[in-house]
PDB file of C-alpha atoms and ligand atoms in Angstrom:
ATOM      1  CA  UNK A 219     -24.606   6.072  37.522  1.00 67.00           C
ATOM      2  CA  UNK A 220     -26.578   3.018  37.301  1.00 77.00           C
ATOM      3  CA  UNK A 221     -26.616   1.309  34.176  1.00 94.00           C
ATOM      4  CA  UNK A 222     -29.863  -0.655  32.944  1.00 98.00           C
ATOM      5  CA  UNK A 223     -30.455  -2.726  29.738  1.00 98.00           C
ATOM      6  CA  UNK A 224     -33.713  -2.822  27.886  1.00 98.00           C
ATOM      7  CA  UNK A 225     -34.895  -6.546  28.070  1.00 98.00           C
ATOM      8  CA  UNK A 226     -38.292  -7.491  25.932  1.00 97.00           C
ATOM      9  CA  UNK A 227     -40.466  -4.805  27.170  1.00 96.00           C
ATOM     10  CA  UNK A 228     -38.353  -3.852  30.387  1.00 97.00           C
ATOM     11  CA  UNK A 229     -35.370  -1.479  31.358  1.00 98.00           C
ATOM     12  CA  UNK A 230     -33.431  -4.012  33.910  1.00 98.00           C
ATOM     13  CA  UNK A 231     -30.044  -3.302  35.906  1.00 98.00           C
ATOM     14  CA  UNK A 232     -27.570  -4.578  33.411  1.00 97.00           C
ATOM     15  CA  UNK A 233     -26.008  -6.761  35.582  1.00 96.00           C
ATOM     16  CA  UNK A 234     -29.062  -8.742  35.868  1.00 96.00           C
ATOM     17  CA  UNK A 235     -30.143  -8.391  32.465  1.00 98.00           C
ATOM     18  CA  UNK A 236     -30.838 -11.781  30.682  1.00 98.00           C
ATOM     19  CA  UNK A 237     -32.731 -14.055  28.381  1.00 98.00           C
ATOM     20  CA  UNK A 238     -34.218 -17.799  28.610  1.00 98.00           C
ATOM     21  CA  UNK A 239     -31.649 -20.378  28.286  1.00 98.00           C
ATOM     22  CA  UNK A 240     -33.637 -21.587  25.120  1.00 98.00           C
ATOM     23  CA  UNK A 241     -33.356 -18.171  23.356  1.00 98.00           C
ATOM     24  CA  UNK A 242     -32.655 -19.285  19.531  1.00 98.00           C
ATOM     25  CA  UNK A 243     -29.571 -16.515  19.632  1.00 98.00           C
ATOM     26  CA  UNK A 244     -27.924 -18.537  22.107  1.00 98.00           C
ATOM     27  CA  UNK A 245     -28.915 -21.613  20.998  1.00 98.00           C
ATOM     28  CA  UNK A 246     -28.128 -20.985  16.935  1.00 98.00           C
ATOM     29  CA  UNK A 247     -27.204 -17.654  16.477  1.00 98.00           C
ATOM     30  CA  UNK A 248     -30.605 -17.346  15.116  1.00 98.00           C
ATOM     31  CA  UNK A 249     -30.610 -13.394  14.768  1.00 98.00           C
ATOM     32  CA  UNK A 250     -29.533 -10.213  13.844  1.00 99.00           C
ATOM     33  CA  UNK A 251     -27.689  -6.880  15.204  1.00 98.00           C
ATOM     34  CA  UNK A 252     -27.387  -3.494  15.015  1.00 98.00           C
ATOM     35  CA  UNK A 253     -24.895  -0.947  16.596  1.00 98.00           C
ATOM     36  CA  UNK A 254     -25.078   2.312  16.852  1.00 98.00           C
ATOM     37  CA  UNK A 255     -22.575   5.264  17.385  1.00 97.00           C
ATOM     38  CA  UNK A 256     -23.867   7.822  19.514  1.00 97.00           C
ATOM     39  CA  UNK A 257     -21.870  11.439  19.662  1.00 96.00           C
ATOM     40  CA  UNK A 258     -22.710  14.564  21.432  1.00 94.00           C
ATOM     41  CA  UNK A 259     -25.752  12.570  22.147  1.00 95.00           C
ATOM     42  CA  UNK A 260     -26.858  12.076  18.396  1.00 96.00           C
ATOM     43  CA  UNK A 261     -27.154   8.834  16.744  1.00 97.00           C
ATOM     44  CA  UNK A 262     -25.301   8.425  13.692  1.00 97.00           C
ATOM     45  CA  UNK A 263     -26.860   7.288  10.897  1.00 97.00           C
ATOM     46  CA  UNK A 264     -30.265   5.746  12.608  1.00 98.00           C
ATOM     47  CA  UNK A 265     -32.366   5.452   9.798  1.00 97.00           C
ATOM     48  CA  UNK A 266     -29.083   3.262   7.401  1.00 98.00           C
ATOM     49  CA  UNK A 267     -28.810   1.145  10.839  1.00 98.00           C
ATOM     50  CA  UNK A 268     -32.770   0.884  11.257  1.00 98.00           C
ATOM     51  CA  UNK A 269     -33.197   0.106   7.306  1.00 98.00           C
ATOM     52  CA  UNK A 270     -30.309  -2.230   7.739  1.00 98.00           C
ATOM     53  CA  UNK A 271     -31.987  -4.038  10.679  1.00 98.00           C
ATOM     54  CA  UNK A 272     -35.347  -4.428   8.422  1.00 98.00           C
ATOM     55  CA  UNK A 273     -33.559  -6.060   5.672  1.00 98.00           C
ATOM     56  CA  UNK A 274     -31.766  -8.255   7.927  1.00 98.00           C
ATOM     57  CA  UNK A 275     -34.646  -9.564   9.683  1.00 98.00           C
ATOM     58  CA  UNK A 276     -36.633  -9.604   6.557  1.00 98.00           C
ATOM     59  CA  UNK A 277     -34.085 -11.943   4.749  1.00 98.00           C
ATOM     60  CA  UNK A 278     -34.293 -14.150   7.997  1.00 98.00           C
ATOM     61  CA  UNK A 279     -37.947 -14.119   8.178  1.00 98.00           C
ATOM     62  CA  UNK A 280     -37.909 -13.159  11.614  1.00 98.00           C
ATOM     63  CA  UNK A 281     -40.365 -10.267  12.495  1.00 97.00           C
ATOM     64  CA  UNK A 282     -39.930  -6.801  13.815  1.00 98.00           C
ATOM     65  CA  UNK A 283     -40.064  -7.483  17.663  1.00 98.00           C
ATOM     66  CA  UNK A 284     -41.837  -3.975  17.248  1.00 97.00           C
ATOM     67  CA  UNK A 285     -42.651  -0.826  15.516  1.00 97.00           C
ATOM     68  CA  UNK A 286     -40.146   1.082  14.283  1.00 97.00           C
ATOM     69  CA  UNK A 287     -41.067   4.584  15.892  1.00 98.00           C
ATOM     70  CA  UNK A 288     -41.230   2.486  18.860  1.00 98.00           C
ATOM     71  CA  UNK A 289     -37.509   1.001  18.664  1.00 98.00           C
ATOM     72  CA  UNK A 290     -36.668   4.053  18.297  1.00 98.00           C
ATOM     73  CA  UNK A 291     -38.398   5.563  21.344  1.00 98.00           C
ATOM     74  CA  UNK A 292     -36.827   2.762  23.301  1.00 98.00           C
ATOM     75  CA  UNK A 293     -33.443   3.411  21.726  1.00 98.00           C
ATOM     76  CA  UNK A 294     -33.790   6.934  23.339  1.00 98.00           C
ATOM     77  CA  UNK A 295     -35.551   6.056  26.822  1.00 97.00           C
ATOM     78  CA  UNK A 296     -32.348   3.493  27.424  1.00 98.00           C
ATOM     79  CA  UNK A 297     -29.476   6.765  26.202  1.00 98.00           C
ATOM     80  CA  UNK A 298     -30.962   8.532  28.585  1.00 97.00           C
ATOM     81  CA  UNK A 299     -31.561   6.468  31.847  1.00 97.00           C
ATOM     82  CA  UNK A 300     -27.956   5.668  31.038  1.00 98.00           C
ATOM     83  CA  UNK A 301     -26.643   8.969  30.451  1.00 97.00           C
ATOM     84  CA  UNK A 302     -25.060   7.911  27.288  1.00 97.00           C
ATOM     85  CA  UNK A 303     -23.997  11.026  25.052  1.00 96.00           C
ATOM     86  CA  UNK A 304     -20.948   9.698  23.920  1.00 96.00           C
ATOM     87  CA  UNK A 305     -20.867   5.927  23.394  1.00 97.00           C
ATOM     88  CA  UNK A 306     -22.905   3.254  21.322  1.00 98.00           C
ATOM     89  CA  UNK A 307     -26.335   1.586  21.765  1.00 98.00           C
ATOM     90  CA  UNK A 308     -26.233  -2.089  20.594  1.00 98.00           C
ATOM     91  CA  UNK A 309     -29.647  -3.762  19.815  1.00 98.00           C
ATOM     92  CA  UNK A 310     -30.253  -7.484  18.834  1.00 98.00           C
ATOM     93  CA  UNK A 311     -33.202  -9.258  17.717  1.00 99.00           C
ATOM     94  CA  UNK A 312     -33.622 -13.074  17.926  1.00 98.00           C
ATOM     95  CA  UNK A 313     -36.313 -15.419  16.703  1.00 98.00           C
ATOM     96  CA  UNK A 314     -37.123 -15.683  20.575  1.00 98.00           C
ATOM     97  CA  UNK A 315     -37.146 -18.704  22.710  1.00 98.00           C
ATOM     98  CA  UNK A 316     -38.813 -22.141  22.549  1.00 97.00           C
ATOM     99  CA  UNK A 317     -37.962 -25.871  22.780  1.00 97.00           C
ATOM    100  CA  UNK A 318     -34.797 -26.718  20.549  1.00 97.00           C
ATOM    101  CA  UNK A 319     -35.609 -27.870  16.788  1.00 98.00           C
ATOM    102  CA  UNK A 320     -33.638 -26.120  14.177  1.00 98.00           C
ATOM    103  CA  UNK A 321     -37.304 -25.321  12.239  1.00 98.00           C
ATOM    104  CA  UNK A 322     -38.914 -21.845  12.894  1.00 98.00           C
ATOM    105  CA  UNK A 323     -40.979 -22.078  15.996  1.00 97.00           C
ATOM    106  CA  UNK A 324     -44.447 -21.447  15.499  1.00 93.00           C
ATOM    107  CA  UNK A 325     -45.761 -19.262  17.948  1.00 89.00           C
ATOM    108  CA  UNK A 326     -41.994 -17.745  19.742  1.00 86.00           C
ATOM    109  CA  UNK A 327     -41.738 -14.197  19.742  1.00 96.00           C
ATOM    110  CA  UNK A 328     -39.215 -12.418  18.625  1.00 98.00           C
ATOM    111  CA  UNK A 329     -36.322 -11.019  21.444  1.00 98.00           C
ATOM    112  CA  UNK A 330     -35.643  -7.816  21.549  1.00 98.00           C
ATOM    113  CA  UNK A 331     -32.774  -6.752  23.905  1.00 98.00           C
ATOM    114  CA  UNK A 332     -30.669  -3.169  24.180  1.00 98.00           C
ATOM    115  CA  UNK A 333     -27.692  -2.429  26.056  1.00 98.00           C
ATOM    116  CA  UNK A 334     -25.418   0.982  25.955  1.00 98.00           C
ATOM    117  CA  UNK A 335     -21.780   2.121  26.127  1.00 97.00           C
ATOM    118  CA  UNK A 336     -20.215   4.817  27.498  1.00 96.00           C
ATOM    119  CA  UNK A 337     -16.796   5.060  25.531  1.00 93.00           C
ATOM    120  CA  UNK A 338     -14.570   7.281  23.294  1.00 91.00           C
ATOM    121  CA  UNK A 339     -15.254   6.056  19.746  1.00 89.00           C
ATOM    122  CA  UNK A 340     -12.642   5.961  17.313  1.00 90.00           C
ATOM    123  CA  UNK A 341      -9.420   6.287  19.574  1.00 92.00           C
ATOM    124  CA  UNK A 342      -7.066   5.644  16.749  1.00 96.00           C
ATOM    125  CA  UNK A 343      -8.601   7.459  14.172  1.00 96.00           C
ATOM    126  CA  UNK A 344      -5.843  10.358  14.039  1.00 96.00           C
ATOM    127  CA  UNK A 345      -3.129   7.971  14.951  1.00 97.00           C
ATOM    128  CA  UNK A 346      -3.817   4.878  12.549  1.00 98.00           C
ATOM    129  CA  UNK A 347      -3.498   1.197  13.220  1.00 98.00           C
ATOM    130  CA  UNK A 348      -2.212  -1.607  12.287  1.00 98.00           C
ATOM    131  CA  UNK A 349      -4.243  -4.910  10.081  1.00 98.00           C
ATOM    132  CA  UNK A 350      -2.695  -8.097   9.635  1.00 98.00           C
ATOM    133  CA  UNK A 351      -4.486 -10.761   7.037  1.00 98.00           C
ATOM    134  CA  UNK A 352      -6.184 -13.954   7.341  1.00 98.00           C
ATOM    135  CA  UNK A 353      -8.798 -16.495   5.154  1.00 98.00           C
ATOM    136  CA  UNK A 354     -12.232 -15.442   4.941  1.00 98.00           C
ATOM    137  CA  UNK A 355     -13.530 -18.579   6.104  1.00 98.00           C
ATOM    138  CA  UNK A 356     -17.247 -16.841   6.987  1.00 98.00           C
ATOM    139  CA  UNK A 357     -20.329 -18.094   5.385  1.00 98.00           C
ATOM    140  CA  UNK A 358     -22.091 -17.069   1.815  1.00 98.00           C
ATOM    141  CA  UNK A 359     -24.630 -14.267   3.354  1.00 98.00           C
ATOM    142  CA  UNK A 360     -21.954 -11.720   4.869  1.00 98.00           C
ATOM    143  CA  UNK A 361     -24.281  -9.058   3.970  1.00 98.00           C
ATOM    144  CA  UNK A 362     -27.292 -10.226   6.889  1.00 98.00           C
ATOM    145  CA  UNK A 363     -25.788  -8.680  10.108  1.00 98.00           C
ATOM    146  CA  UNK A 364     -26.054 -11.696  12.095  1.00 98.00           C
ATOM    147  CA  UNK A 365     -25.618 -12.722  16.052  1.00 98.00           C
ATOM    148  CA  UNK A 366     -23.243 -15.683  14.023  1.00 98.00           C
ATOM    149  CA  UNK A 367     -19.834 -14.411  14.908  1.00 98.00           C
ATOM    150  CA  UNK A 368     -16.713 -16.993  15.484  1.00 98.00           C
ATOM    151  CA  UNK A 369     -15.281 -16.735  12.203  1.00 98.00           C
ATOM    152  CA  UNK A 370     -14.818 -12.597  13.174  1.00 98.00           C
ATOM    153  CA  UNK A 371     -14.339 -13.889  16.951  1.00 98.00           C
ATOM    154  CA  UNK A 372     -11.621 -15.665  15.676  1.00 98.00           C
ATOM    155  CA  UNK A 373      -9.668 -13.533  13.260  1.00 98.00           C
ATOM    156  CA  UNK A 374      -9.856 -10.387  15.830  1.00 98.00           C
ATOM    157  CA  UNK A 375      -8.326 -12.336  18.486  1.00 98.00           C
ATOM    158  CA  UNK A 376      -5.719 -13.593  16.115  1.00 98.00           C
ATOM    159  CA  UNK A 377      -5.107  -9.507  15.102  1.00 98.00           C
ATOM    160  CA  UNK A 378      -4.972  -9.211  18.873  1.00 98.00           C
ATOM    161  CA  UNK A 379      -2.180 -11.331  19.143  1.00 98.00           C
ATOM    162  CA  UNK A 380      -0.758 -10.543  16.176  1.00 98.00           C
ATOM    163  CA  UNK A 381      -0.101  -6.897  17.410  1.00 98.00           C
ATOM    164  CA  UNK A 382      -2.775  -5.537  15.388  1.00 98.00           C
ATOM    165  CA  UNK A 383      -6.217  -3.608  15.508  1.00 98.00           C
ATOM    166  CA  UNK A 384      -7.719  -5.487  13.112  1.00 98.00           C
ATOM    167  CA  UNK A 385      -7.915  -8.713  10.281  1.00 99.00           C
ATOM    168  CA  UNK A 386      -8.422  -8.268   6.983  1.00 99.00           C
ATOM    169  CA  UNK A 387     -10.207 -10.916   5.238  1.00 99.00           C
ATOM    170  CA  UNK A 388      -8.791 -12.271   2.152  1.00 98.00           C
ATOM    171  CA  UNK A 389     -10.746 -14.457  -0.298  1.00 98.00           C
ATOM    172  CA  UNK A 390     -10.225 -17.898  -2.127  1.00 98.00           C
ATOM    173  CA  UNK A 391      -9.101 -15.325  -5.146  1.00 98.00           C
ATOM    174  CA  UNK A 392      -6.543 -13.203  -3.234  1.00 98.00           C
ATOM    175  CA  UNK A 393      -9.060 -10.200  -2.897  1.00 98.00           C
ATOM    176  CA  UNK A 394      -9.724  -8.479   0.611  1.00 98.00           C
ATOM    177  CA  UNK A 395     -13.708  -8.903   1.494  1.00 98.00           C
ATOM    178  CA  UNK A 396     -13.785  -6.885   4.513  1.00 98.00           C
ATOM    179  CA  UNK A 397     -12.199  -6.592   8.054  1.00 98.00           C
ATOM    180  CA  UNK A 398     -13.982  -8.788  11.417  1.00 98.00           C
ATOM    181  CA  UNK A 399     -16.132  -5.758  12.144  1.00 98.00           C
ATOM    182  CA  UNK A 400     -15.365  -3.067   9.427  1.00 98.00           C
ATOM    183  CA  UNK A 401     -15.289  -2.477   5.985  1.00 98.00           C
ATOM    184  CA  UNK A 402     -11.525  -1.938   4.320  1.00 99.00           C
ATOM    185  CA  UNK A 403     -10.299   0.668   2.042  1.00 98.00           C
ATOM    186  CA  UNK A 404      -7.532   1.591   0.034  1.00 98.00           C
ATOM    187  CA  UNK A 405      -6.067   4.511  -2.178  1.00 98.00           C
ATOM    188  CA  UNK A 406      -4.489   2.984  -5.266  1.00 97.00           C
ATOM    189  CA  UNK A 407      -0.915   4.230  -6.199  1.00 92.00           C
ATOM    190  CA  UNK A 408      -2.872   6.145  -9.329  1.00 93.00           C
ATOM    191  CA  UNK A 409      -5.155   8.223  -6.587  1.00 96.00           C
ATOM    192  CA  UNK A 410      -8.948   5.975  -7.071  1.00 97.00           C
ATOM    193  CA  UNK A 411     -10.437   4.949  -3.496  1.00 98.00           C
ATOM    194  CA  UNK A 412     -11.297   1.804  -3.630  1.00 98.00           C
ATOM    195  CA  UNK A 413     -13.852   0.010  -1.768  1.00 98.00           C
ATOM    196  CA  UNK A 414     -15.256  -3.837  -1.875  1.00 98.00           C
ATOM    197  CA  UNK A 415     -18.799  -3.445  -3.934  1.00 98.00           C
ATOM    198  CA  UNK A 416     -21.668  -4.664  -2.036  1.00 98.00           C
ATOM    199  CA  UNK A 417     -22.974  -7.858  -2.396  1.00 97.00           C
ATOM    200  CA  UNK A 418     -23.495 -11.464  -0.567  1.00 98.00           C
ATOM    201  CA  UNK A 419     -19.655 -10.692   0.278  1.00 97.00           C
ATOM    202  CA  UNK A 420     -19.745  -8.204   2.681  1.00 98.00           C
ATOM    203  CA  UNK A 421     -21.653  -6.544   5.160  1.00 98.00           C
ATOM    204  CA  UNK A 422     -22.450  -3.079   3.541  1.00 98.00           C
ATOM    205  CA  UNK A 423     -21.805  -0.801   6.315  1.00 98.00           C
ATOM    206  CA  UNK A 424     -23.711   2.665   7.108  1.00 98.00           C
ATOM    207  CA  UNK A 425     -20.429   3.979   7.426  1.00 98.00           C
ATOM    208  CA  UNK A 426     -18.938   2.872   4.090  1.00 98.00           C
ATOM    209  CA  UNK A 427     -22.242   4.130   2.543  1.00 98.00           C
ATOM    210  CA  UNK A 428     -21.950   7.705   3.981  1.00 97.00           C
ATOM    211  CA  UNK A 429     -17.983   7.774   2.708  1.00 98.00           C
ATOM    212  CA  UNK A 430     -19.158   6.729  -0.503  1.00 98.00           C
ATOM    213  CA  UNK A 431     -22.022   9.586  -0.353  1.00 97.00           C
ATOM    214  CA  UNK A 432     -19.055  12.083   0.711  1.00 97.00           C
ATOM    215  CA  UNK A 433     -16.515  10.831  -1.903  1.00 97.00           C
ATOM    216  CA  UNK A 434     -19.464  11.952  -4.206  1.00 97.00           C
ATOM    217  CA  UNK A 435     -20.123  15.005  -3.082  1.00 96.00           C
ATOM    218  CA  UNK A 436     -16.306  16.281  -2.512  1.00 94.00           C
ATOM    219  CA  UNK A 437     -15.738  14.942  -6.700  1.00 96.00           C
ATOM    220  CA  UNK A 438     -13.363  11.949  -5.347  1.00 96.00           C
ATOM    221  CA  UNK A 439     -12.396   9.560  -7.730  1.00 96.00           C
ATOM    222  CA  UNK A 440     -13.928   6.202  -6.258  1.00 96.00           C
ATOM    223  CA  UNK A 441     -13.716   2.852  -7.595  1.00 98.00           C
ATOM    224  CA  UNK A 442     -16.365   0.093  -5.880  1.00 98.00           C
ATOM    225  CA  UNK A 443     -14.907  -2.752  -7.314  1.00 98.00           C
ATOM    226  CA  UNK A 444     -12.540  -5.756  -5.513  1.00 98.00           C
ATOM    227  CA  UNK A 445      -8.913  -5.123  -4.866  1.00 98.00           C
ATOM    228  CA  UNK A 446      -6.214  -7.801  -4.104  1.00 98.00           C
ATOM    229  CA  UNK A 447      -3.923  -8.077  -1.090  1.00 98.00           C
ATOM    230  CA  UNK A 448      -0.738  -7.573  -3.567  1.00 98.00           C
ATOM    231  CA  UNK A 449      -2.592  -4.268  -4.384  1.00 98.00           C
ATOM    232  CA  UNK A 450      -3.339  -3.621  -0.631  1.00 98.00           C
ATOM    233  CA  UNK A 451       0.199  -4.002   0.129  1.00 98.00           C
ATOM    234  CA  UNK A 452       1.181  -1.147  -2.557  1.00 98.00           C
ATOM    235  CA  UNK A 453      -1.662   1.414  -1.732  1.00 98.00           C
ATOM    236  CA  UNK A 454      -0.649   4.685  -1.301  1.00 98.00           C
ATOM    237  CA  UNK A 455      -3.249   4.897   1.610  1.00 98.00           C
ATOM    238  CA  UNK A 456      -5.631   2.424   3.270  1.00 98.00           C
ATOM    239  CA  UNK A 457      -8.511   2.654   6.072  1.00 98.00           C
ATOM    240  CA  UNK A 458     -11.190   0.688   7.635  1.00 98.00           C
ATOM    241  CA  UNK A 459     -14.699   2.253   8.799  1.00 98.00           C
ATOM    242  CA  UNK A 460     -17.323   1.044  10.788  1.00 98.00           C
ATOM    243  CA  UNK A 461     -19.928   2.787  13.264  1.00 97.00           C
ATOM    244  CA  UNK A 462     -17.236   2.764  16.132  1.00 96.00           C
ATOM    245  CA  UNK A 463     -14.081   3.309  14.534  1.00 96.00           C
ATOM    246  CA  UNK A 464     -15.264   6.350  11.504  1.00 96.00           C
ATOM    247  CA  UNK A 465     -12.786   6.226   9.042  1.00 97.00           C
ATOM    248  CA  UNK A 466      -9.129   4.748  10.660  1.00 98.00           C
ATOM    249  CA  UNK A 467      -6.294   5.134   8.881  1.00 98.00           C
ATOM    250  CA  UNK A 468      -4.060   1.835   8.321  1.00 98.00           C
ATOM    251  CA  UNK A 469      -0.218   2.028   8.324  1.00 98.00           C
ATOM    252  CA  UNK A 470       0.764  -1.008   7.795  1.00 98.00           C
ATOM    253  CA  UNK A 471      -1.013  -4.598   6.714  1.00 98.00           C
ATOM    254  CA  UNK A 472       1.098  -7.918   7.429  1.00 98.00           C
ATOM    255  CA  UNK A 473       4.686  -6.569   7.514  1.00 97.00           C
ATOM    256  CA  UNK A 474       4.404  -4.217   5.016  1.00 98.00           C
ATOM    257  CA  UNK A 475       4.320  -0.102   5.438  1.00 98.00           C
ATOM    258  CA  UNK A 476       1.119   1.576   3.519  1.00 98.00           C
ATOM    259  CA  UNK A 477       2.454   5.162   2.122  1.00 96.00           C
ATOM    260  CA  UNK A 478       5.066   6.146   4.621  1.00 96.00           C
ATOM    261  CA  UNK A 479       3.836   4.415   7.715  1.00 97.00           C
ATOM    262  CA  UNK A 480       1.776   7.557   8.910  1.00 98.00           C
ATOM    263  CA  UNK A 481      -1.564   9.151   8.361  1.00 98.00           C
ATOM    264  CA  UNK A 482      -2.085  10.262   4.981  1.00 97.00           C
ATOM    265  CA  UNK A 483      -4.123  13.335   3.484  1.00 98.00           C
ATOM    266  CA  UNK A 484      -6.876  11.685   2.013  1.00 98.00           C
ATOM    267  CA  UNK A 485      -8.045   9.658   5.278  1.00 97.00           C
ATOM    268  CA  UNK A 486      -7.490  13.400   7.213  1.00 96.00           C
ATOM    269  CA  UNK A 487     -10.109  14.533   4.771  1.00 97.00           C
ATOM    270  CA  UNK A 488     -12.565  11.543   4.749  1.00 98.00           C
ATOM    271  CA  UNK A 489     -12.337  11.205   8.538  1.00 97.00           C
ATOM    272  CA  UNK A 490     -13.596  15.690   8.621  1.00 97.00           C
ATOM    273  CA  UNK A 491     -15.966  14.795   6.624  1.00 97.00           C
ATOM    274  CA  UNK A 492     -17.156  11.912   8.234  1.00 97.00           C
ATOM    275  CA  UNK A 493     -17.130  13.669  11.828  1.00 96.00           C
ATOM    276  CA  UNK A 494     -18.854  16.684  10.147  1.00 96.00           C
ATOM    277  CA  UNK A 495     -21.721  14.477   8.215  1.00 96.00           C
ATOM    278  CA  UNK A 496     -21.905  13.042  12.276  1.00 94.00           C
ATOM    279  CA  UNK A 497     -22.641  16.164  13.739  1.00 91.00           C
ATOM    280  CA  UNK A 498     -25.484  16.838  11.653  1.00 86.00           C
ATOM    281  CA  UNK A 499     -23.589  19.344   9.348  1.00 80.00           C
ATOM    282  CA  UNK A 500     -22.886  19.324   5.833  1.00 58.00           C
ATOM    283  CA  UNK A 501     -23.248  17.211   2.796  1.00 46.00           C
ATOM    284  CA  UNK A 502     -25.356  13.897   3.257  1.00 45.00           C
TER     285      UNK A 502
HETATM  286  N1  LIG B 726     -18.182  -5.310   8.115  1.00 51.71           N
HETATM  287  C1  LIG B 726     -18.413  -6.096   9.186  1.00 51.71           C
HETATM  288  C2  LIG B 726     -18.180  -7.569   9.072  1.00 51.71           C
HETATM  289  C3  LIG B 726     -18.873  -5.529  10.390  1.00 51.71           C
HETATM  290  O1  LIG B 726     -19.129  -6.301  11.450  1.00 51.71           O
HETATM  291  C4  LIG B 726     -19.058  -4.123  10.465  1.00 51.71           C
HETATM  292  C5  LIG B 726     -19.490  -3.484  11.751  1.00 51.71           C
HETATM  293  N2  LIG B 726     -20.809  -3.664  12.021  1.00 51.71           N
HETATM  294  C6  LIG B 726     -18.821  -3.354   9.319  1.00 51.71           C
HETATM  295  C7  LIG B 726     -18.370  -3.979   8.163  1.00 51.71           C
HETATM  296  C8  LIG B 726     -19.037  -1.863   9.325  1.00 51.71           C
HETATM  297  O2  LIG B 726     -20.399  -1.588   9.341  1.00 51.71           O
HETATM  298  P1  LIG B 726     -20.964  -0.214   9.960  1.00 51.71           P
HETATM  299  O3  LIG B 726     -20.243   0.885   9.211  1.00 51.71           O
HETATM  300  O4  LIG B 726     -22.404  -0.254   9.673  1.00 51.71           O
HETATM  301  O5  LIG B 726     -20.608  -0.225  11.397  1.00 51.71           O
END
């Protein structure tokens, strides 16, 4: 089947998709992101990743490219010329294109470009992977989803060849912030689930907010407060979660085993729950 993106008003064949060499997200990274998991041809969580999207454009000053109902109705017009029921849609937003000069353009307007995926989310979300850890060398606004990437570029490609799925980001102070593109979890040795709180530290994903929402509602004993590597290291469980990967469990971090190197209960239960709140059934 042919595949198009959405392009600034137009569905175009992917493969010729593109935007003007003087695009400020090329140029600076000047924008923001969103993506979207898409199962049994739902989206997950639209409204978080929509509300999300406001607040990072909002922060950035850049404007809505347009309405919301009609991002949506886009967001659905490219799913289905693509016959995407199983995948993710991926939507960025830049402050548009105009002569170079690190000051706000006056009169660009804002790019607005869609593509989809066809692909089995969460692969290793019954099996578990691995993380390995690595400086959180990212910049002071972690919680704006921005196009600004090479510090996560980086680190993944260093899991990659590290044998792992993922990096862990540790700060100046020993504590984990978050993985490249997810949001890292552990059960302490006493049974709390723990969880980075949201700040300037950490993107604050949809996903981590509907675990938090089913912790709640299931009477889980959940902690949102920092936790050191050290701590990490001696969890009786750990996990990451993001739109594409649910909840994951992690077996091991650096070269040490989490539990006893295999899936554990609690990450069985959060991952149901998670797959159940995705299908539209159930608590939150
Ligand atoms: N942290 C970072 C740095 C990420 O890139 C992502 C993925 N977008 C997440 C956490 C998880 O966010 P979400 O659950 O919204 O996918």
């Amino acid at each position: 089947m042919a595949r198009d993106a959405y392009v600034n008003g137009r569905y175009v064949p992917h493969a010729r998709a593109a935007v003007h060499v003087e695009d400020r997200g090329f140029q600076f990274a000047d924008g923001v992101y969103e993506v979207v998991c898409v199962r049994q041809g739902r989206l997950v969580d639209e409204d978080g990743h929509l509300d999300r999207l406001g607040y990072s454009l909002r922060e950035l000053r850049i404007a809505w490219p347009c309405g919301r109902r009609v991002l949506r109705l886009i967001m659905r017009g490219l799913l289905q010329r693509n016959g995407v029921r199983d995948g993710l849609i991926y939507i960025q937003v830049t402050r548009g294109a105009a002569p170079r000069d690190f000051r706000f353009p006056a009169a660009a307007r804002p790019t607005l470009v869609m593509t989809t995926r066809r692909l089995t989310l969460a692969a290793n979300a019954r099996t578990g992977v691995r993380v390995v850890t690595i400086p959180d060398i990212r910049w002071k606004r972690r919680d704006l989803k921005t196009v600004g990437l090479l510090a996560q570029v980086l680190g993944k490609q260093e899991a990659a060849e590290r044998g792992a799925f993922e990096a862990w980001q540790v700060d100046g102070d020993g504590f984990v912030t978050e993985g490249t593109s997810s949001n890292a979890w552990i059960l302490t040795a006493d049974g709390a689930l723990v969880t980075r709180p949201a700040g300037h530290d950490i993107l604050n994903g949809i996903t981590r907010q509907s675990i938090l929402k089913i912790a709640a509602a299931e009477g889980l004993r959940f902690e949102e407060r920092p936790f050191s590597l050290e701590e990490a290291y001696a969890a009786r469980e750990a996990f990451v979660s993001s739109a594409t990967s649910f909840v994951t469990p992690v077996l091991r971090i650096d070269d040490r085993i989490i539990g006893d190197g295999t899936p554990g209960p609690l990450g069985r239960r959060l991952l149901d729950a998670y797959l159940a709140h995705a299908s539209g059934i159930g608590a939150s």
